Tab-separated table of C-alpha atoms and ligand atoms in Angstrom:
chain	number	residue	atom	x	y	z
A	18	MET	CA	-11.415	9.051	25.259
A	19	THR	CA	-15.069	8.610	24.351
A	20	LEU	CA	-16.463	7.820	20.903
A	21	THR	CA	-19.414	9.494	19.252
A	22	LEU	CA	-19.195	7.451	16.027
A	23	SER	CA	-20.774	4.007	15.646
A	24	ARG	CA	-18.709	1.094	14.335
A	25	SER	CA	-20.357	1.394	10.918
A	26	ASP	CA	-19.625	5.150	10.750
A	27	ILE	CA	-15.970	4.460	11.623
A	28	GLU	CA	-15.802	1.992	8.754
A	29	ARG	CA	-17.575	4.343	6.385
A	30	LEU	CA	-15.147	7.166	7.212
A	31	ALA	CA	-12.164	4.794	6.880
A	32	ASP	CA	-13.503	3.881	3.400
A	33	ARG	CA	-13.603	7.583	2.522
A	34	VAL	CA	-10.073	8.350	3.741
A	35	GLU	CA	-8.638	5.177	2.228
A	36	ALA	CA	-10.126	5.983	-1.201
A	37	ALA	CA	-8.860	9.579	-1.004
A	38	GLN	CA	-5.343	8.346	-0.129
A	39	ASP	CA	-5.295	5.644	-2.810
A	40	ASN	CA	-6.674	7.866	-5.589
A	41	ALA	CA	-4.950	11.114	-4.514
A	42	ARG	CA	-8.310	12.842	-4.477
A	43	ALA	CA	-9.264	15.624	-2.068
A	44	ILE	CA	-12.348	15.204	0.135
A	45	PRO	CA	-14.152	17.610	2.469
A	46	LYS	CA	-13.138	17.429	6.113
A	47	LEU	CA	-14.977	14.637	7.929
A	48	THR	CA	-16.498	16.944	10.550
A	49	ASP	CA	-18.630	18.575	7.832
A	50	ASP	CA	-20.774	15.399	7.904
A	51	PHE	CA	-20.052	14.376	11.502
A	52	PRO	CA	-19.828	17.647	13.474
A	53	ARG	CA	-19.832	15.842	16.829
A	54	MET	CA	-16.669	13.910	15.947
A	55	GLY	CA	-13.916	14.264	18.544
A	56	LEU	CA	-10.299	13.226	18.937
A	57	ALA	CA	-11.182	9.666	20.004
A	58	ASP	CA	-13.278	9.255	16.867
A	59	GLY	CA	-10.379	10.477	14.736
A	60	TYR	CA	-8.072	7.874	16.282
A	61	ALA	CA	-10.727	5.153	15.837
A	62	VAL	CA	-10.808	5.881	12.087
A	63	GLN	CA	-6.987	6.017	11.971
A	64	SER	CA	-6.721	2.646	13.779
A	65	GLU	CA	-9.176	1.084	11.324
A	66	LEU	CA	-7.061	2.433	8.459
A	67	ARG	CA	-3.906	0.981	10.030
A	68	ARG	CA	-5.548	-2.469	10.350
A	69	ARG	CA	-6.539	-2.307	6.686
A	70	ARG	CA	-3.049	-1.318	5.512
A	71	ILE	CA	-1.559	-4.249	7.441
A	72	ARG	CA	-4.203	-6.585	6.000
A	73	GLN	CA	-3.212	-5.319	2.532
A	74	GLY	CA	0.350	-6.507	3.211
A	75	GLN	CA	2.000	-3.226	4.185
A	76	ARG	CA	4.407	-3.282	7.112
A	77	LEU	CA	4.229	-0.888	10.097
A	78	VAL	CA	7.702	0.650	10.583
A	79	GLY	CA	6.887	3.270	13.174
A	80	TRP	CA	4.998	6.427	14.030
A	81	LYS	CA	5.056	10.189	13.556
A	82	ALA	CA	4.317	13.048	15.881
A	83	GLY	CA	2.677	16.031	14.199
A	84	LEU	CA	1.724	19.589	15.082
A	85	THR	CA	4.488	19.592	17.691
A	86	SER	CA	5.921	23.017	16.828
A	87	LYS	CA	4.346	26.471	17.186
A	88	ALA	CA	5.087	27.108	13.498
A	89	LYS	CA	3.009	24.090	12.496
A	90	MET	CA	0.218	24.744	14.994
A	91	LEU	CA	-0.166	28.335	13.790
A	92	GLN	CA	0.033	27.292	10.140
A	93	MET	CA	-2.710	24.664	10.513
A	94	GLY	CA	-4.830	26.362	13.185
A	95	VAL	CA	-4.654	23.345	15.498
A	96	ASP	CA	-3.138	23.579	18.987
A	97	VAL	CA	-2.896	19.932	20.088
A	98	PRO	CA	-0.193	17.556	18.792
A	99	SER	CA	-1.261	14.400	16.965
A	100	ILE	CA	0.229	11.073	16.016
A	101	GLY	CA	0.044	8.892	12.929
A	102	PHE	CA	1.461	5.581	11.741
A	103	LEU	CA	4.239	5.027	9.178
A	104	MET	CA	4.273	2.089	6.766
A	105	SER	CA	7.295	0.697	4.899
A	106	ASN	CA	5.956	1.757	1.514
A	107	MET	CA	6.091	5.433	2.569
A	108	ALA	CA	9.887	5.293	3.091
A	109	ARG	CA	12.370	6.805	0.646
A	110	THR	CA	16.163	7.058	0.881
A	111	ASP	CA	18.275	10.205	0.772
A	112	ASN	CA	18.187	11.954	-2.611
A	113	ALA	CA	15.229	9.877	-3.777
A	114	GLN	CA	12.881	10.986	-6.527
A	115	VAL	CA	9.347	11.301	-5.220
A	116	ARG	CA	6.470	11.269	-7.690
A	117	THR	CA	3.843	13.950	-7.357
A	118	ASP	CA	1.199	12.434	-9.636
A	119	ASP	CA	-0.026	10.092	-6.886
A	120	LEU	CA	-0.278	12.893	-4.289
A	121	VAL	CA	-2.938	15.614	-3.872
A	122	HIS	CA	-0.923	18.704	-2.852
A	123	PRO	CA	2.351	17.623	-1.223
A	124	ARG	CA	4.213	19.759	1.310
A	125	VAL	CA	7.637	19.196	2.886
A	126	GLU	CA	8.762	19.451	6.510
A	127	CYS	CA	12.204	19.108	8.103
A	128	GLU	CA	12.250	16.826	11.131
A	129	VAL	CA	14.524	14.812	13.416
A	130	ALA	CA	13.838	11.061	13.240
A	131	PHE	CA	14.525	8.579	16.037
A	132	VAL	CA	15.187	4.836	15.853
A	133	THR	CA	14.574	2.991	19.114
A	134	LYS	CA	16.400	0.049	20.677
A	135	LYS	CA	14.081	-0.601	23.653
A	136	ASP	CA	10.312	-0.886	23.996
A	137	LEU	CA	8.585	2.299	25.168
A	138	HIS	CA	5.106	2.297	26.642
A	139	GLY	CA	2.778	3.780	29.190
A	140	PRO	CA	0.956	6.990	30.073
A	141	ASP	CA	3.950	8.452	31.974
A	142	CYS	CA	6.679	8.091	29.344
A	143	THR	CA	9.305	10.830	29.702
A	144	ARG	CA	11.880	12.524	27.520
A	145	ASP	CA	14.696	10.829	29.482
A	146	GLU	CA	13.169	7.394	28.927
A	147	VAL	CA	12.992	8.160	25.212
A	148	LEU	CA	16.638	9.251	25.128
A	149	ALA	CA	17.709	6.086	26.981
A	150	ALA	CA	15.734	3.958	24.504
A	151	THR	CA	17.100	5.730	21.408
A	152	ASP	CA	19.455	3.759	19.196
A	153	PHE	CA	20.260	6.728	16.947
A	154	VAL	CA	18.784	9.819	15.300
A	155	LEU	CA	18.668	10.789	11.633
A	156	PRO	CA	17.875	13.935	9.667
A	157	ALA	CA	14.592	13.552	7.813
A	158	ILE	CA	12.185	15.255	5.444
A	159	GLU	CA	8.531	14.381	5.732
A	160	VAL	CA	6.300	14.745	2.680
A	161	ILE	CA	2.801	15.381	4.000
A	162	ASP	CA	-0.281	15.346	1.833
A	163	SER	CA	-3.568	16.170	3.493
A	164	ARG	CA	-6.427	14.455	1.760
A	165	PHE	CA	-8.648	17.392	2.735
A	166	ALA	CA	-9.453	20.040	0.169
A	167	GLY	CA	-7.255	23.110	0.465
A	168	PHE	CA	-5.212	21.457	3.279
A	169	LYS	CA	-8.046	22.707	5.552
A	170	PHE	CA	-8.966	20.510	8.489
A	171	ASP	CA	-9.556	20.258	12.224
A	172	LEU	CA	-7.939	17.900	14.727
A	173	PRO	CA	-10.416	14.948	14.455
A	174	SER	CA	-10.248	15.053	10.649
A	175	VAL	CA	-6.446	15.232	10.363
A	176	VAL	CA	-6.045	12.412	12.897
A	177	ALA	CA	-8.470	10.248	10.864
A	178	ASP	CA	-6.342	11.011	7.764
A	179	ASN	CA	-3.307	9.644	9.619
A	180	GLY	CA	-1.792	13.072	10.205
A	181	SER	CA	-1.488	13.704	6.450
A	182	SER	CA	1.271	11.044	6.274
A	183	ALA	CA	2.406	10.306	2.736
A	184	ARG	CA	6.195	9.801	2.326
A	185	PHE	CA	9.312	10.253	4.418
A	186	VAL	CA	12.941	10.570	3.397
A	187	THR	CA	15.836	9.825	5.720
A	188	GLY	CA	19.433	10.999	5.576
A	189	ALA	CA	22.273	8.519	5.522
A	190	ARG	CA	24.097	9.693	8.632
A	191	ALA	CA	22.980	8.176	11.956
A	192	ARG	CA	24.150	9.853	15.174
A	193	ASP	CA	24.183	8.768	18.801
A	194	VAL	CA	22.086	11.097	20.976
A	195	ALA	CA	24.847	11.139	23.589
A	196	ASP	CA	27.057	13.038	21.130
A	197	LEU	CA	24.515	15.763	20.380
A	198	ASP	CA	22.634	18.549	22.086
A	199	LEU	CA	19.294	17.722	20.507
A	200	ARG	CA	17.662	20.818	21.960
A	201	THR	CA	19.747	23.361	20.118
A	202	LEU	CA	20.480	21.858	16.706
A	203	GLY	CA	19.966	24.333	13.915
A	204	VAL	CA	18.478	23.505	10.546
A	205	VAL	CA	18.260	25.338	7.243
A	206	PHE	CA	15.568	24.237	4.827
A	207	GLU	CA	16.055	24.999	1.119
A	208	LYS	CA	13.983	24.611	-2.026
A	209	ASN	CA	15.730	24.989	-5.386
A	210	GLY	CA	18.710	26.572	-3.651
A	211	VAL	CA	16.663	29.226	-1.825
A	212	SER	CA	16.078	29.203	1.936
A	213	ILE	CA	12.446	28.400	2.792
A	214	GLY	CA	12.861	28.145	6.533
A	215	MET	CA	15.267	28.115	9.396
A	216	GLY	CA	14.912	26.883	12.930
A	217	ALA	CA	16.249	24.927	15.854
A	218	THR	CA	15.109	21.601	17.253
A	219	ALA	CA	13.878	23.261	20.470
A	220	ALA	CA	10.903	24.407	18.371
A	221	VAL	CA	9.521	20.884	18.734
A	222	LEU	CA	7.952	20.856	22.235
A	223	GLY	CA	11.213	22.220	23.660
A	224	HIS	CA	13.098	19.053	22.674
A	225	PRO	CA	12.296	16.492	19.942
A	226	ALA	CA	12.543	13.599	22.445
A	227	GLU	CA	9.637	15.259	24.283
A	228	ALA	CA	7.560	14.802	21.110
A	229	VAL	CA	8.423	11.106	21.072
A	230	ALA	CA	7.411	10.813	24.755
A	231	MET	CA	4.103	12.560	23.906
A	232	LEU	CA	3.610	10.057	21.092
A	233	VAL	CA	4.179	7.111	23.452
A	234	ARG	CA	1.647	8.590	25.897
A	235	VAL	CA	-0.943	8.880	23.100
A	236	LEU	CA	-0.164	5.287	22.063
A	237	ALA	CA	-0.897	4.228	25.660
A	238	GLU	CA	-4.358	5.788	25.332
A	239	LEU	CA	-4.857	3.704	22.201
A	240	ASP	CA	-3.680	0.546	24.055
A	241	GLU	CA	-0.600	0.453	21.849
A	242	GLN	CA	3.110	0.720	22.511
A	243	LEU	CA	6.292	1.600	20.671
A	244	PRO	CA	8.351	-1.569	20.155
A	245	ALA	CA	12.161	-1.559	19.986
A	246	GLY	CA	13.311	-0.969	16.419
A	247	SER	CA	10.630	1.615	15.687
A	248	PHE	CA	11.240	4.588	13.409
A	249	VAL	CA	9.710	7.813	14.777
A	250	MET	CA	9.437	11.286	13.243
A	251	SER	CA	9.263	14.011	15.883
A	252	GLY	CA	7.428	16.706	13.895
A	253	GLY	CA	8.162	19.606	11.574
A	254	ILE	CA	10.478	22.281	13.008
A	255	THR	CA	9.411	25.013	10.562
A	256	GLU	CA	6.241	25.550	8.535
A	257	ALA	CA	5.459	23.027	5.811
A	258	VAL	CA	6.141	24.254	2.265
A	259	ALA	CA	4.273	23.248	-0.913
A	260	VAL	CA	6.228	21.439	-3.631
A	261	THR	CA	5.603	20.505	-7.252
A	262	ALA	CA	7.337	18.352	-9.861
A	263	GLY	CA	10.811	19.718	-10.598
A	264	ASP	CA	11.466	20.952	-7.057
A	265	HIS	CA	14.607	19.915	-5.180
A	266	VAL	CA	14.473	20.217	-1.394
A	267	VAL	CA	17.376	19.977	1.078
A	268	ALA	CA	17.391	20.120	4.877
A	269	ARG	CA	20.857	20.957	6.259
A	270	TYR	CA	21.284	20.187	9.938
A	271	GLN	CA	24.014	21.248	12.267
A	272	ASP	CA	25.868	18.045	13.368
A	273	LEU	CA	23.379	15.702	11.639
A	274	GLY	CA	24.285	16.291	8.014
A	275	SER	CA	21.737	16.849	5.306
A	276	VAL	CA	18.913	15.070	3.565
A	277	SER	CA	17.406	15.855	0.206
A	278	VAL	CA	14.595	14.882	-2.119
A	279	ARG	CA	13.680	15.629	-5.711
A	280	PHE	CA	10.076	15.805	-6.894
A	281	ILE	CA	9.169	14.496	-10.331
B	18	OOG	C1	-0.631	17.580	9.803
B	18	OOG	C2	0.682	16.869	9.965
B	18	OOG	C3	1.668	17.710	10.733
B	18	OOG	C4	4.057	17.868	11.531
B	18	OOG	O1	5.230	17.479	11.437
B	18	OOG	O2	3.740	18.826	12.242
B	18	OOG	C5	3.020	17.137	10.757
B	18	OOG	C6	-0.598	18.583	8.680
B	18	OOG	O3	-0.055	19.674	8.862
B	18	OOG	O4	-1.124	18.260	7.610
B	18	OOG	O5	3.364	16.157	10.147
B	19	MG	MG1	5.536	15.985	10.007
């Protein structure tokens, strides 16, 4: 992947995204000022942001795949999956209360999360390697929060903004992948007791483990790998739905149990 941005531009854009994340303030998409920006530039900004978060004392717990389902690609007008990093301070437990006053315009997604027990790396990583390296899977809700005004962006901009990562909530019930057919699990997504989406895990690149393999292949391009013990979100199955304070969201999975979150 080739860069068009200089080192000082990468730092300037990381400053912009970091301030938008920390102050929950929307900014214009980065390509408005840097129209030649490409995917490699987006990942260069994201990597700079990750180094800063670690320097600030946050701990990297894993990664997320994004834009891995047709529903998400159509919703956001982007047709290439992306990855982003997950830090410990983004994690919430089942039934947690998530504040909305430190977010711009949060949306929720239902996803299958993986926890790994073996290192995964390289440009040829496959779905079967991911399944063999999986310790267990969990039901999850991701709370995304694009820092771009109106949730409008293109691929380089959303990658620079760490794939809109903000919070993630995991269910309590861990399952062994050997006991599940991860391709055909159904999920019902509800907000305030009303269905807001329905789908099956095949929506995510045919199989959620395929999304994790894609993520490992992107990591290889960034000279990174996925160490054992990583937490990985495989991407929203249905469209993301906007939430506000007072909303209660539940994702009910076949065989995986449910996970919920309350916004305050
Ligand atoms: C980008 C993040 C997409 C997913 O699961 O598809 C994502 C966005 O839509 O803001 O997390
Ligand atoms: Mg997501």
